[in-house]
mmCIF file with all atom_site columns, C-alpha atoms in Angstrom:
data_model
loop_
_atom_site.group_PDB
_atom_site.id
_atom_site.type_symbol
_atom_site.label_atom_id
_atom_site.label_alt_id
_atom_site.label_comp_id
_atom_site.label_asym_id
_atom_site.label_entity_id
_atom_site.label_seq_id
_atom_site.pdbx_PDB_ins_code
_atom_site.Cartn_x
_atom_site.Cartn_y
_atom_site.Cartn_z
_atom_site.occupancy
_atom_site.B_iso_or_equiv
_atom_site.pdbx_formal_charge
_atom_site.auth_seq_id
_atom_site.auth_comp_id
_atom_site.auth_asym_id
_atom_site.auth_atom_id
_atom_site.pdbx_PDB_model_num
ATOM 1   C CA . MET A 1 1   ? 138.474 50.924 28.796 1.00 0.00 ? 1   MET A CA 1
ATOM 2   C CA . GLY A 1 2   ? 141.584 50.200 27.269 1.00 0.00 ? 2   GLY A CA 1
ATOM 3   C CA . GLN A 1 3   ? 142.197 48.233 24.021 1.00 0.00 ? 3   GLN A CA 1
ATOM 4   C CA . VAL A 1 4   ? 142.608 44.370 24.193 1.00 0.00 ? 4   VAL A CA 1
ATOM 5   C CA . VAL A 1 5   ? 145.366 43.435 22.829 1.00 0.00 ? 5   VAL A CA 1
ATOM 6   C CA . THR A 1 6   ? 144.833 39.174 22.999 1.00 0.00 ? 6   THR A CA 1
ATOM 7   C CA . GLY A 1 7   ? 143.040 36.557 24.227 1.00 0.00 ? 7   GLY A CA 1
ATOM 8   C CA . VAL A 1 8   ? 143.938 33.147 25.338 1.00 0.00 ? 8   VAL A CA 1
ATOM 9   C CA . VAL A 1 9   ? 141.492 30.400 25.500 1.00 0.00 ? 9   VAL A CA 1
ATOM 10  C CA . VAL A 1 10  ? 142.050 28.382 28.803 1.00 0.00 ? 10  VAL A CA 1
ATOM 11  C CA . LEU A 1 11  ? 140.494 24.580 29.264 1.00 0.00 ? 11  LEU A CA 1
ATOM 12  C CA . ASP A 1 12  ? 140.528 22.939 32.854 1.00 0.00 ? 12  ASP A CA 1
ATOM 13  C CA . CYS A 1 13  ? 141.571 19.482 32.876 1.00 0.00 ? 13  CYS A CA 1
ATOM 14  C CA . ALA A 1 14  ? 142.974 17.490 35.490 1.00 0.00 ? 14  ALA A CA 1
ATOM 15  C CA . GLU A 1 15  ? 146.700 17.514 34.215 1.00 0.00 ? 15  GLU A CA 1
ATOM 16  C CA . PRO A 1 16  ? 147.767 20.661 32.414 1.00 0.00 ? 16  PRO A CA 1
ATOM 17  C CA . GLU A 1 17  ? 151.416 19.209 32.416 1.00 0.00 ? 17  GLU A CA 1
ATOM 18  C CA . LYS A 1 18  ? 149.773 16.537 29.814 1.00 0.00 ? 18  LYS A CA 1
ATOM 19  C CA . LEU A 1 19  ? 147.462 18.721 27.759 1.00 0.00 ? 19  LEU A CA 1
ATOM 20  C CA . ALA A 1 20  ? 150.176 21.502 27.391 1.00 0.00 ? 20  ALA A CA 1
ATOM 21  C CA . THR A 1 21  ? 152.421 18.554 26.407 1.00 0.00 ? 21  THR A CA 1
ATOM 22  C CA . PHE A 1 22  ? 149.719 17.303 23.490 1.00 0.00 ? 22  PHE A CA 1
ATOM 23  C CA . TYR A 1 23  ? 148.997 21.161 22.222 1.00 0.00 ? 23  TYR A CA 1
ATOM 24  C CA . LYS A 1 24  ? 152.216 21.867 21.923 1.00 0.00 ? 24  LYS A CA 1
ATOM 25  C CA . GLU A 1 25  ? 153.308 18.670 19.583 1.00 0.00 ? 25  GLU A CA 1
ATOM 26  C CA . PHE A 1 26  ? 150.090 19.038 18.024 1.00 0.00 ? 26  PHE A CA 1
ATOM 27  C CA . LEU A 1 27  ? 150.235 22.835 16.944 1.00 0.00 ? 27  LEU A CA 1
ATOM 28  C CA . ASP A 1 28  ? 153.986 22.687 16.955 1.00 0.00 ? 28  ASP A CA 1
ATOM 29  C CA . ALA A 1 29  ? 154.059 25.304 19.904 1.00 0.00 ? 29  ALA A CA 1
ATOM 30  C CA . GLU A 1 30  ? 156.381 26.760 22.942 1.00 0.00 ? 30  GLU A CA 1
ATOM 31  C CA . GLU A 1 31  ? 155.694 26.606 26.318 1.00 0.00 ? 31  GLU A CA 1
ATOM 32  C CA . SER A 1 32  ? 155.063 30.738 26.602 1.00 0.00 ? 32  SER A CA 1
ATOM 33  C CA . GLY A 1 33  ? 154.291 30.602 30.540 1.00 0.00 ? 33  GLY A CA 1
ATOM 34  C CA . ALA A 1 34  ? 153.576 28.395 33.550 1.00 0.00 ? 34  ALA A CA 1
ATOM 35  C CA . THR A 1 35  ? 152.684 28.530 37.208 1.00 0.00 ? 35  THR A CA 1
ATOM 36  C CA . ALA A 1 36  ? 151.851 25.246 39.550 1.00 0.00 ? 36  ALA A CA 1
ATOM 37  C CA . ASN A 1 37  ? 148.502 25.497 38.125 1.00 0.00 ? 37  ASN A CA 1
ATOM 38  C CA . ARG A 1 38  ? 147.912 26.668 34.666 1.00 0.00 ? 38  ARG A CA 1
ATOM 39  C CA . ILE A 1 39  ? 150.587 26.393 31.649 1.00 0.00 ? 39  ILE A CA 1
ATOM 40  C CA . GLU A 1 40  ? 150.271 28.440 28.429 1.00 0.00 ? 40  GLU A CA 1
ATOM 41  C CA . VAL A 1 41  ? 151.733 27.318 25.032 1.00 0.00 ? 41  VAL A CA 1
ATOM 42  C CA . ARG A 1 42  ? 151.731 29.471 21.766 1.00 0.00 ? 42  ARG A CA 1
ATOM 43  C CA . SER A 1 43  ? 151.910 28.816 18.380 1.00 0.00 ? 43  SER A CA 1
ATOM 44  C CA . ALA A 1 44  ? 153.637 30.121 15.587 1.00 0.00 ? 44  ALA A CA 1
ATOM 45  C CA . ASP A 1 45  ? 151.203 32.000 14.439 1.00 0.00 ? 45  ASP A CA 1
ATOM 46  C CA . GLY A 1 46  ? 150.131 33.132 17.694 1.00 0.00 ? 46  GLY A CA 1
ATOM 47  C CA . LEU A 1 47  ? 147.428 31.310 18.948 1.00 0.00 ? 47  LEU A CA 1
ATOM 48  C CA . ARG A 1 48  ? 147.545 31.248 22.777 1.00 0.00 ? 48  ARG A CA 1
ATOM 49  C CA . LEU A 1 49  ? 146.182 28.267 24.588 1.00 0.00 ? 49  LEU A CA 1
ATOM 50  C CA . ALA A 1 50  ? 146.367 27.794 28.562 1.00 0.00 ? 50  ALA A CA 1
ATOM 51  C CA . PHE A 1 51  ? 145.703 24.601 30.741 1.00 0.00 ? 51  PHE A CA 1
ATOM 52  C CA . ARG A 1 52  ? 144.325 25.139 34.292 1.00 0.00 ? 52  ARG A CA 1
ATOM 53  C CA . ARG A 1 53  ? 144.929 22.644 37.063 1.00 0.00 ? 53  ARG A CA 1
ATOM 54  C CA . ASP A 1 54  ? 141.052 21.971 37.978 1.00 0.00 ? 54  ASP A CA 1
ATOM 55  C CA . ALA A 1 55  ? 140.864 18.598 39.985 1.00 0.00 ? 55  ALA A CA 1
ATOM 56  C CA . ASN A 1 56  ? 137.073 18.242 39.419 1.00 0.00 ? 56  ASN A CA 1
ATOM 57  C CA . ALA A 1 57  ? 136.902 19.218 35.904 1.00 0.00 ? 57  ALA A CA 1
ATOM 58  C CA . THR A 1 58  ? 134.132 16.994 33.727 1.00 0.00 ? 58  THR A CA 1
ATOM 59  C CA . PRO A 1 59  ? 135.016 16.831 29.941 1.00 0.00 ? 59  PRO A CA 1
ATOM 60  C CA . PRO A 1 60  ? 132.439 17.398 27.805 1.00 0.00 ? 60  PRO A CA 1
ATOM 61  C CA . SER A 1 61  ? 130.386 14.216 27.073 1.00 0.00 ? 61  SER A CA 1
ATOM 62  C CA . TRP A 1 62  ? 129.495 15.233 22.865 1.00 0.00 ? 62  TRP A CA 1
ATOM 63  C CA . PRO A 1 63  ? 128.197 13.769 21.094 1.00 0.00 ? 63  PRO A CA 1
ATOM 64  C CA . ARG A 1 64  ? 125.892 12.612 23.668 1.00 0.00 ? 64  ARG A CA 1
ATOM 65  C CA . PRO A 1 65  ? 123.519 15.065 24.836 1.00 0.00 ? 65  PRO A CA 1
ATOM 66  C CA . GLU A 1 66  ? 124.134 14.839 28.330 1.00 0.00 ? 66  GLU A CA 1
ATOM 67  C CA . ASN A 1 67  ? 126.627 17.541 29.736 1.00 0.00 ? 67  ASN A CA 1
ATOM 68  C CA . SER A 1 68  ? 126.918 18.545 26.047 1.00 0.00 ? 68  SER A CA 1
ATOM 69  C CA . LEU A 1 69  ? 129.715 20.327 24.109 1.00 0.00 ? 69  LEU A CA 1
ATOM 70  C CA . GLN A 1 70  ? 130.393 23.703 26.398 1.00 0.00 ? 70  GLN A CA 1
ATOM 71  C CA . VAL A 1 71  ? 132.692 24.610 24.071 1.00 0.00 ? 71  VAL A CA 1
ATOM 72  C CA . HIS A 1 72  ? 135.172 23.238 21.503 1.00 0.00 ? 72  HIS A CA 1
ATOM 73  C CA . LEU A 1 73  ? 138.470 24.614 18.968 1.00 0.00 ? 73  LEU A CA 1
ATOM 74  C CA . ASP A 1 74  ? 138.061 24.806 15.601 1.00 0.00 ? 74  ASP A CA 1
ATOM 75  C CA . PHE A 1 75  ? 141.689 24.046 13.525 1.00 0.00 ? 75  PHE A CA 1
ATOM 76  C CA . LEU A 1 76  ? 142.362 24.187 9.909  1.00 0.00 ? 76  LEU A CA 1
ATOM 77  C CA . VAL A 1 77  ? 144.950 22.170 8.321  1.00 0.00 ? 77  VAL A CA 1
ATOM 78  C CA . ASP A 1 78  ? 145.675 21.294 4.203  1.00 0.00 ? 78  ASP A CA 1
ATOM 79  C CA . ASP A 1 79  ? 145.987 17.317 5.185  1.00 0.00 ? 79  ASP A CA 1
ATOM 80  C CA . LEU A 1 80  ? 143.290 15.617 7.336  1.00 0.00 ? 80  LEU A CA 1
ATOM 81  C CA . ASP A 1 81  ? 144.684 11.831 7.335  1.00 0.00 ? 81  ASP A CA 1
ATOM 82  C CA . GLU A 1 82  ? 147.981 13.470 8.180  1.00 0.00 ? 82  GLU A CA 1
ATOM 83  C CA . ALA A 1 83  ? 146.514 15.675 11.154 1.00 0.00 ? 83  ALA A CA 1
ATOM 84  C CA . GLU A 1 84  ? 144.297 13.046 12.269 1.00 0.00 ? 84  GLU A CA 1
ATOM 85  C CA . ARG A 1 85  ? 147.438 10.290 12.113 1.00 0.00 ? 85  ARG A CA 1
ATOM 86  C CA . LYS A 1 86  ? 148.960 13.426 14.622 1.00 0.00 ? 86  LYS A CA 1
ATOM 87  C CA . VAL A 1 87  ? 146.206 13.735 16.799 1.00 0.00 ? 87  VAL A CA 1
ATOM 88  C CA . VAL A 1 88  ? 145.645 10.178 17.328 1.00 0.00 ? 88  VAL A CA 1
ATOM 89  C CA . ALA A 1 89  ? 149.234 9.169  17.902 1.00 0.00 ? 89  ALA A CA 1
ATOM 90  C CA . LEU A 1 90  ? 149.456 12.027 20.682 1.00 0.00 ? 90  LEU A CA 1
ATOM 91  C CA . GLY A 1 91  ? 147.054 10.872 22.433 1.00 0.00 ? 91  GLY A CA 1
ATOM 92  C CA . GLY A 1 92  ? 143.707 11.869 21.375 1.00 0.00 ? 92  GLY A CA 1
ATOM 93  C CA . ARG A 1 93  ? 140.795 10.327 20.170 1.00 0.00 ? 93  ARG A CA 1
ATOM 94  C CA . PRO A 1 94  ? 138.175 10.476 16.895 1.00 0.00 ? 94  PRO A CA 1
ATOM 95  C CA . LEU A 1 95  ? 134.535 11.766 18.398 1.00 0.00 ? 95  LEU A CA 1
ATOM 96  C CA . GLU A 1 96  ? 132.626 11.662 14.774 1.00 0.00 ? 96  GLU A CA 1
ATOM 97  C CA . THR A 1 97  ? 134.287 10.009 11.869 1.00 0.00 ? 97  THR A CA 1
ATOM 98  C CA . LYS A 1 98  ? 131.505 10.330 9.009  1.00 0.00 ? 98  LYS A CA 1
ATOM 99  C CA . ASP A 1 99  ? 133.305 11.959 5.887  1.00 0.00 ? 99  ASP A CA 1
ATOM 100 C CA . ALA A 1 100 ? 132.056 14.972 4.568  1.00 0.00 ? 100 ALA A CA 1
ATOM 101 C CA . SER A 1 101 ? 134.126 14.951 1.740  1.00 0.00 ? 101 SER A CA 1
ATOM 102 C CA . GLY A 1 102 ? 134.767 18.646 -0.194 1.00 0.00 ? 102 GLY A CA 1
ATOM 103 C CA . LEU A 1 103 ? 135.715 21.874 0.403  1.00 0.00 ? 103 LEU A CA 1
ATOM 104 C CA . PHE A 1 104 ? 134.592 22.567 3.826  1.00 0.00 ? 104 PHE A CA 1
ATOM 105 C CA . GLU A 1 105 ? 135.184 18.671 5.313  1.00 0.00 ? 105 GLU A CA 1
ATOM 106 C CA . GLU A 1 106 ? 135.851 18.287 9.080  1.00 0.00 ? 106 GLU A CA 1
ATOM 107 C CA . ARG A 1 107 ? 136.442 16.013 11.523 1.00 0.00 ? 107 ARG A CA 1
ATOM 108 C CA . GLY A 1 108 ? 135.774 15.784 15.462 1.00 0.00 ? 108 GLY A CA 1
ATOM 109 C CA . TYR A 1 109 ? 137.981 14.473 18.082 1.00 0.00 ? 109 TYR A CA 1
ATOM 110 C CA . SER A 1 110 ? 139.029 15.057 21.778 1.00 0.00 ? 110 SER A CA 1
ATOM 111 C CA . ASP A 1 111 ? 142.613 15.555 23.410 1.00 0.00 ? 111 ASP A CA 1
ATOM 112 C CA . PRO A 1 112 ? 143.607 13.092 26.108 1.00 0.00 ? 112 PRO A CA 1
ATOM 113 C CA . ALA A 1 113 ? 141.555 15.042 28.539 1.00 0.00 ? 113 ALA A CA 1
ATOM 114 C CA . GLY A 1 114 ? 138.068 14.699 26.256 1.00 0.00 ? 114 GLY A CA 1
ATOM 115 C CA . HIS A 1 115 ? 137.904 18.047 25.375 1.00 0.00 ? 115 HIS A CA 1
ATOM 116 C CA . SER A 1 116 ? 136.476 18.123 21.678 1.00 0.00 ? 116 SER A CA 1
ATOM 117 C CA . PHE A 1 117 ? 137.709 19.759 18.932 1.00 0.00 ? 117 PHE A CA 1
ATOM 118 C CA . THR A 1 118 ? 137.195 20.005 14.989 1.00 0.00 ? 118 THR A CA 1
ATOM 119 C CA . LEU A 1 119 ? 140.266 19.757 12.154 1.00 0.00 ? 119 LEU A CA 1
ATOM 120 C CA . ARG A 1 120 ? 138.838 21.696 9.134  1.00 0.00 ? 120 ARG A CA 1
ATOM 121 C CA . ARG A 1 121 ? 140.351 21.315 5.330  1.00 0.00 ? 121 ARG A CA 1
ATOM 122 C CA . THR A 1 122 ? 141.510 24.575 4.510  1.00 0.00 ? 122 THR A CA 1
ATOM 123 C CA . THR A 1 123 ? 141.644 23.946 0.614  1.00 0.00 ? 123 THR A CA 1
ATOM 124 C CA . ASP A 1 124 ? 139.931 21.856 -1.951 1.00 0.00 ? 124 ASP A CA 1
ATOM 125 C CA . PRO A 1 125 ? 142.670 18.613 -2.412 1.00 0.00 ? 125 PRO A CA 1
ATOM 126 C CA . ALA A 1 126 ? 144.611 18.445 -4.929 1.00 0.00 ? 126 ALA A CA 1
ATOM 127 C CA . PRO A 1 127 ? 144.926 15.322 -6.941 1.00 0.00 ? 127 PRO A CA 1
ATOM 128 C CA . LYS A 1 128 ? 147.628 13.289 -5.542 1.00 0.00 ? 128 LYS A CA 1
ATOM 129 C CA . GLN A 1 129 ? 150.464 12.615 -8.593 1.00 0.00 ? 129 GLN A CA 1
ATOM 130 C CA . GLY A 1 130 ? 152.466 10.074 -8.729 1.00 0.00 ? 130 GLY A CA 1
#
């Protein structure tokens, strides 16, 4: 078997154009490929996501137990509040808003098609100046 060079996380959704726009804006990514039923984006650090058209796609129901989590993405950010504002402005919504502060603080969200993802703090926040 040959070497696996890279992978792409593919999310099924009813409207790949809309979802690709959400992630392009959120990740400051570029579109790296598109067909009638699939759009791929690549972030500056090389993360590749694709969005495949599936008219019958059913988003996960997490945190409710029916239809469970299926899969979710983790994004590392240095400013949770700023990242949250960007997510919400782009059409995402908070799912789990309990504030577990500290070095490993994280918050749960869903994208406009209902796929869940987590924002995780990458560093311990420095005291605000001024």
